[in-house]
Amino acid sequence: MRPPGDRSRSTKRRGAALIKVRYTGINRLCKSLTVTLPSHNLPNDEPQDAEAGSFVSSSPRRIRPFLQLSRYDRPVGFWLLALPCLAGLSLARMSEGFAPGDAGVAGLYVLGAVAMRGAGCTYNDILDRKIDAAVARTARRPLPAGAVSLRSAIVWLAAQCLAGLGVLLLLPEGARLIALMALPLVALYPLMKRITWWPQAWLGLTFNWGVLTAAAGARGQIEAPDLLLYAGLALWTLGYDTLYALQDREDDALIGVRSTARRFGSRVRLAVSVIYLLSAGLCALAGGLAGGWAGAALALPFAGHLMLQAANLRPDDPSQALRLFRSNRDAGVLLVAGWVFIAAFL
């Protein structure tokens, strides 16, 4: 027979063990009921550079990550892809005026820009998903955040490419082949940041291909003013995408991603000023060759906008760099509006 003290200690140990078992069981049950919400369901799931008030933030949760993949929450990119097409069409029509079907063709260029910019961004995110996970600004994008699977992203990419193909088949015959020739530029762009300090220059060649497409569709051939405009707008993209890259300079340096923002270093403001000046000069020259003094003069508001951007740039202020980048939509609209006026009324 155990002494009373031993029985008491044994009872206490059994009681403590029972409490421990019950606590452990409850703890396991709580853990089993804990649900980790995917990042796209959280209130702060939007990427850092998403535009406030975008319809994407109030869209259904199932489709929101796909809209974010295509950058519908950052529509400035659609403008920057469509505006070169409209500038090229306007330049080609300066001397003779718009043709009856040009409004419909312009609409197709806009639809194509929406489809292919979305496809390009999705393709870029598929290839860059590991890099994006290491950069603060891009870590919340759907693929690195786990809101979209790789397979789903590939299916979404294919759907957008099919939409782009549908638009391509409706374009004027002269524009179709030229448009297809841009595909190698698009395919190689995500690799440029790994092999060159000038990925923004490659983007300039890619994003402004619509100038050549529109010229070929309007005239059936590409002429000297079209090439000058293409070069000028490619420099424009080099400048504004350098502004965009200023947001990521520190993270890019840590993970070895190259950009003109890093390449120019402390001279980035001077470099952007020179690039913008060359861009404005080439665009004015293209306008002058195609439309005389009016074509050159109505490129001046575009030039003034670029110079104001460069003058106000604060390279160490990422939020200001983003605002200046977005303002290039207005710069492009100024150029296109002036040339549309010439083609329509002069």
Coordinates of C-alpha atoms in Angstrom, one line a residue:
M1 CA 0.0 0.0 0.0
R2 CA 1.3 3.5 -1.0
P3 CA 1.5 6.1 1.7
P4 CA -1.2 8.9 1.5
G5 CA 1.4 11.4 0.3
D6 CA 2.4 9.2 -2.7
R7 CA -1.3 8.8 -3.7
S8 CA -1.7 12.5 -3.5
R9 CA 1.3 13.1 -5.7
S10 CA 0.2 10.4 -8.2
T11 CA -3.2 11.9 -8.4
K12 CA -1.7 15.4 -9.1
R13 CA 0.5 13.9 -11.8
R14 CA -2.5 12.2 -13.5
G15 CA -4.5 15.4 -13.2
A16 CA -1.7 17.4 -14.7
A17 CA -1.2 14.8 -17.5
L18 CA -5.0 14.9 -18.2
I19 CA -5.0 18.7 -18.4
K20 CA -2.0 18.6 -20.7
V21 CA -3.7 16.0 -23.0
R22 CA -6.8 18.1 -23.1
Y23 CA -4.9 21.3 -23.8
T24 CA -2.9 19.6 -26.5
G25 CA -6.1 18.3 -28.1
I26 CA -7.7 21.7 -28.0
N27 CA -4.6 23.3 -29.4
R28 CA -4.4 20.8 -32.3
L29 CA -8.1 21.3 -33.0
C30 CA -7.6 25.1 -33.2
K31 CA -4.7 24.7 -35.5
S32 CA -6.7 22.4 -37.7
L33 CA -9.4 25.0 -38.0
T34 CA -7.0 27.8 -38.8
V35 CA -7.3 29.0 -42.4
T36 CA -4.5 30.9 -44.1
L37 CA -6.2 33.3 -46.5
P38 CA -4.5 33.7 -49.9
S39 CA -2.9 37.1 -50.2
H40 CA -5.4 38.3 -52.9
N41 CA -8.2 38.1 -50.3
L42 CA -6.6 40.4 -47.9
P43 CA -7.4 44.1 -47.8
N44 CA -3.9 45.2 -48.6
D45 CA -3.3 42.7 -51.4
E46 CA -2.8 45.4 -54.2
P47 CA 0.7 45.8 -55.6
Q48 CA 2.4 48.9 -54.4
D49 CA 2.2 50.7 -57.7
A50 CA -1.4 50.0 -58.4
E51 CA -3.5 53.0 -59.2
A52 CA -5.9 54.0 -56.4
G53 CA -9.6 53.7 -57.2
S54 CA -9.1 51.1 -59.9
F55 CA -12.1 48.9 -60.8
V56 CA -9.8 45.9 -60.1
S57 CA -9.9 46.4 -56.4
S58 CA -13.7 46.0 -56.3
S59 CA -13.8 43.1 -58.9
P60 CA -14.8 39.6 -57.9
R61 CA -12.0 37.8 -55.9
R62 CA -11.8 34.9 -58.4
I63 CA -10.9 37.1 -61.3
R64 CA -9.0 39.9 -59.5
P65 CA -5.6 38.2 -59.6
F66 CA -5.9 37.7 -63.4
L67 CA -6.7 41.3 -63.9
Q68 CA -3.7 42.2 -61.8
L69 CA -1.5 39.9 -63.9
S70 CA -2.6 41.9 -67.0
R71 CA -2.0 45.2 -65.1
Y72 CA -5.6 46.4 -65.5
D73 CA -5.0 48.1 -62.1
R74 CA -2.3 50.2 -63.9
P75 CA -3.9 51.3 -67.1
V76 CA -1.1 53.8 -68.0
G77 CA 0.7 51.0 -69.8
F78 CA -2.2 50.5 -72.2
W79 CA -2.0 54.2 -73.1
L80 CA 1.7 54.0 -73.6
L81 CA 1.3 51.0 -76.0
A82 CA -1.7 52.4 -77.9
L83 CA -0.5 56.0 -78.4
P84 CA 2.5 55.1 -80.7
C85 CA 0.0 53.3 -83.0
L86 CA -2.2 56.4 -83.1
A87 CA 0.8 58.7 -83.6
G88 CA 2.0 56.6 -86.5
L89 CA -1.4 56.6 -88.1
S90 CA -1.8 60.4 -87.7
L91 CA 1.7 61.0 -89.1
A92 CA 1.0 58.8 -92.1
R93 CA -2.2 60.8 -92.8
M94 CA -0.9 64.3 -92.3
S95 CA -0.5 65.2 -96.0
E96 CA -3.7 63.6 -97.4
G97 CA -6.1 63.5 -94.4
F98 CA -7.7 60.6 -92.7
A99 CA -9.4 57.9 -94.8
P100 CA -13.0 56.8 -94.1
G101 CA -12.0 53.6 -92.3
D102 CA -9.3 55.1 -90.2
A103 CA -11.5 55.5 -87.0
G104 CA -12.2 51.8 -87.0
V105 CA -8.6 50.9 -87.6
A106 CA -7.6 53.2 -84.7
G107 CA -10.1 51.3 -82.5
L108 CA -8.5 48.0 -83.5
Y109 CA -5.1 49.4 -82.5
V110 CA -6.4 50.3 -79.1
L111 CA -8.0 46.9 -78.6
G112 CA -4.8 45.2 -79.7
A113 CA -2.8 47.3 -77.3
V114 CA -5.1 46.2 -74.4
A115 CA -4.9 42.5 -75.4
M116 CA -1.2 42.4 -76.0
R117 CA -0.1 44.6 -73.2
G118 CA -2.0 42.3 -70.9
A119 CA -0.4 39.2 -72.5
G120 CA 3.1 40.8 -72.4
C121 CA 2.7 41.6 -68.7
T122 CA 1.5 38.1 -67.9
Y123 CA 4.4 36.6 -69.9
N124 CA 6.8 38.8 -68.1
D125 CA 5.5 37.8 -64.7
I126 CA 5.7 34.2 -65.5
L127 CA 9.4 34.5 -66.4
D128 CA 10.2 36.9 -63.6
R129 CA 8.2 35.3 -60.7
K130 CA 11.3 34.5 -58.7
I131 CA 12.8 38.0 -59.2
D132 CA 9.5 39.6 -58.3
A133 CA 9.3 37.7 -55.1
A134 CA 12.6 39.4 -54.0
V135 CA 11.6 43.0 -54.8
A136 CA 9.4 44.9 -52.4
R137 CA 7.4 46.7 -55.1
T138 CA 6.5 43.4 -57.0
A139 CA 6.3 40.9 -54.2
R140 CA 2.5 41.2 -54.0
R141 CA 2.0 40.4 -57.7
P142 CA -0.3 37.4 -58.1
L143 CA 2.4 34.8 -59.0
P144 CA 5.0 35.5 -56.3
A145 CA 2.1 36.0 -53.8
G146 CA 0.6 32.6 -54.6
A147 CA -2.7 34.1 -55.7
V148 CA -2.4 32.5 -59.2
S149 CA -0.8 29.2 -60.0
L150 CA 1.7 28.9 -62.8
R151 CA -0.6 26.7 -64.9
S152 CA -3.5 29.2 -64.5
A153 CA -1.2 32.1 -65.6
I154 CA -0.2 30.2 -68.7
V155 CA -3.8 29.5 -69.6
W156 CA -4.6 33.2 -69.1
L157 CA -1.6 34.2 -71.3
A158 CA -2.9 31.9 -74.1
A159 CA -6.4 33.4 -73.9
Q160 CA -5.0 36.9 -74.2
C161 CA -2.8 35.9 -77.1
L162 CA -5.9 34.5 -78.9
A163 CA -7.7 37.8 -78.4
G164 CA -4.7 39.6 -79.8
L165 CA -4.7 37.2 -82.8
G166 CA -8.4 38.1 -83.4
V167 CA -7.5 41.8 -83.6
L168 CA -4.5 41.1 -85.8
L169 CA -6.7 39.3 -88.4
L170 CA -8.9 42.4 -88.7
L171 CA -6.0 44.9 -89.3
P172 CA -5.2 46.2 -92.8
E173 CA -3.2 43.7 -94.8
G174 CA -0.1 45.8 -94.8
A175 CA -0.1 46.0 -91.0
R176 CA -0.4 42.3 -90.2
L177 CA 3.1 41.1 -91.2
I178 CA 4.8 44.1 -89.5
A179 CA 2.8 43.5 -86.3
L180 CA 3.9 39.8 -86.3
M181 CA 7.6 40.9 -86.6
A182 CA 7.3 42.4 -83.1
L183 CA 7.0 39.0 -81.4
P184 CA 10.7 38.3 -81.1
L185 CA 11.1 41.7 -79.4
V186 CA 8.3 40.8 -76.9
A187 CA 9.6 37.3 -76.3
L188 CA 13.2 38.5 -75.5
Y189 CA 12.3 41.5 -73.4
P190 CA 12.1 39.8 -69.9
L191 CA 15.6 38.4 -70.5
M192 CA 17.2 41.8 -71.1
K193 CA 17.5 42.8 -67.5
R194 CA 19.6 39.7 -66.9
I195 CA 22.1 40.3 -69.8
T196 CA 22.3 44.1 -70.4
W197 CA 22.2 47.4 -68.6
W198 CA 19.8 48.7 -71.2
P199 CA 16.5 46.7 -70.9
Q200 CA 14.7 50.0 -71.1
A201 CA 16.1 50.6 -74.6
W202 CA 14.8 47.2 -75.7
L203 CA 11.4 48.1 -74.2
G204 CA 11.5 51.2 -76.3
L205 CA 12.0 49.2 -79.5
T206 CA 9.2 46.8 -78.5
F207 CA 6.6 49.3 -77.1
N208 CA 6.7 51.6 -80.1
W209 CA 6.5 49.0 -82.9
G210 CA 3.0 50.2 -83.4
V211 CA 4.4 53.2 -85.2
L212 CA 5.7 51.0 -88.0
T213 CA 2.6 48.8 -87.9
A214 CA 0.2 51.8 -88.4
A215 CA 2.4 53.3 -91.1
A216 CA 2.4 50.1 -93.1
G217 CA -1.3 49.8 -92.7
A218 CA -2.0 53.3 -93.8
R219 CA 0.5 53.7 -96.7
G220 CA 1.4 50.1 -97.5
Q221 CA 5.1 51.0 -96.8
I222 CA 7.3 52.6 -94.2
E223 CA 8.9 55.9 -95.0
A224 CA 11.6 58.1 -93.4
P225 CA 9.3 60.1 -91.1
D226 CA 7.9 56.8 -89.7
L227 CA 11.4 55.6 -88.9
L228 CA 12.3 59.0 -87.2
L229 CA 9.1 58.8 -85.2
Y230 CA 9.8 55.3 -84.2
A231 CA 13.3 56.2 -83.0
G232 CA 12.0 59.3 -81.2
L233 CA 9.3 57.4 -79.3
A234 CA 11.8 54.6 -78.5
L235 CA 13.9 57.2 -76.8
W236 CA 10.8 58.5 -75.0
T237 CA 10.2 55.0 -73.6
L238 CA 13.9 54.7 -72.6
G239 CA 13.4 57.9 -70.6
Y240 CA 10.1 57.2 -68.9
D241 CA 10.9 53.6 -68.1
T242 CA 14.2 54.8 -66.5
L243 CA 11.9 56.9 -64.2
Y244 CA 9.9 53.8 -63.5
A245 CA 13.0 51.8 -62.7
L246 CA 14.1 54.3 -60.1
Q247 CA 11.6 52.7 -57.7
D248 CA 13.6 49.5 -57.6
R249 CA 17.2 50.6 -57.7
E250 CA 18.1 49.3 -54.2
D251 CA 16.4 45.9 -54.6
D252 CA 17.7 45.5 -58.1
A253 CA 21.3 46.1 -56.9
L254 CA 20.8 43.4 -54.2
I255 CA 19.6 40.7 -56.6
G256 CA 21.7 41.7 -59.6
V257 CA 19.0 43.0 -61.9
R258 CA 20.3 45.6 -64.4
S259 CA 18.6 48.8 -65.5
T260 CA 19.4 52.2 -66.9
A261 CA 18.3 53.7 -63.6
R262 CA 21.3 51.8 -62.0
R263 CA 23.6 52.4 -65.0
F264 CA 23.2 56.2 -65.0
G265 CA 23.7 56.3 -61.2
S266 CA 24.0 59.9 -59.9
R267 CA 23.8 61.3 -63.4
V268 CA 20.3 59.9 -64.0
R269 CA 18.6 63.3 -64.1
L270 CA 21.1 64.5 -66.8
A271 CA 20.7 61.3 -68.7
V272 CA 16.9 61.5 -68.8
S273 CA 17.1 65.2 -69.8
V274 CA 19.4 64.3 -72.8
I275 CA 17.2 61.3 -73.8
Y276 CA 14.0 63.4 -73.6
L277 CA 15.6 66.2 -75.7
L278 CA 16.7 63.8 -78.4
S279 CA 13.2 62.2 -78.3
A280 CA 11.5 65.5 -78.7
G281 CA 13.8 66.6 -81.5
L282 CA 13.3 63.4 -83.6
C283 CA 9.5 63.6 -83.1
A284 CA 9.5 67.2 -84.2
L285 CA 11.6 66.3 -87.3
A286 CA 9.3 63.5 -88.2
G287 CA 6.3 65.8 -87.9
G288 CA 8.1 68.5 -90.0
L289 CA 8.9 66.1 -92.8
A290 CA 5.3 64.7 -92.9
G291 CA 3.3 67.8 -92.2
G292 CA 5.5 70.8 -92.6
W293 CA 5.9 73.6 -90.0
A294 CA 2.6 72.6 -88.4
G295 CA 3.7 69.0 -87.8
A296 CA 6.9 70.2 -86.1
A297 CA 5.2 73.0 -84.1
L298 CA 2.5 70.7 -82.7
A299 CA 5.2 68.4 -81.4
L300 CA 6.4 71.2 -79.1
P301 CA 3.8 70.6 -76.3
F302 CA 5.1 67.1 -76.1
A303 CA 8.6 68.4 -75.9
G304 CA 7.7 70.8 -73.2
H305 CA 6.1 68.1 -71.1
L306 CA 9.2 66.0 -71.3
M307 CA 11.5 68.8 -70.3
L308 CA 9.3 69.7 -67.3
Q309 CA 9.5 66.0 -66.2
A310 CA 13.3 66.1 -66.4
A311 CA 13.6 69.5 -64.6
N312 CA 11.4 68.3 -61.7
L313 CA 12.9 64.9 -61.3
R314 CA 14.1 63.9 -57.8
P315 CA 15.9 60.6 -58.3
D316 CA 15.8 59.6 -54.7
D317 CA 12.0 60.0 -54.4
P318 CA 10.4 56.8 -55.7
S319 CA 6.8 58.0 -55.4
Q320 CA 7.6 61.1 -57.4
A321 CA 9.3 59.0 -60.1
L322 CA 6.1 56.9 -60.3
R323 CA 4.0 60.1 -60.7
L324 CA 6.3 61.4 -63.4
F325 CA 6.2 58.1 -65.2
R326 CA 2.4 58.1 -65.2
S327 CA 2.3 61.6 -66.5
N328 CA 3.7 60.4 -69.8
R329 CA 0.2 59.4 -70.8
D330 CA -0.6 63.1 -71.0
A331 CA 2.6 63.8 -72.9
G332 CA 1.7 61.2 -75.5
V333 CA -1.9 62.5 -75.7
L334 CA -0.5 66.0 -76.5
L335 CA 1.5 64.7 -79.4
V336 CA -1.3 62.6 -80.9
A337 CA -3.9 65.3 -80.4
G338 CA -1.8 67.8 -82.3
W339 CA -1.2 65.5 -85.2
V340 CA -4.8 64.3 -85.4
F341 CA -5.8 68.0 -85.7
I342 CA -3.5 68.4 -88.6
A343 CA -4.6 65.3 -90.4
A344 CA -8.3 66.1 -89.8
F345 CA -8.4 69.8 -90.4
L346 CA -5.3 71.2 -92.2

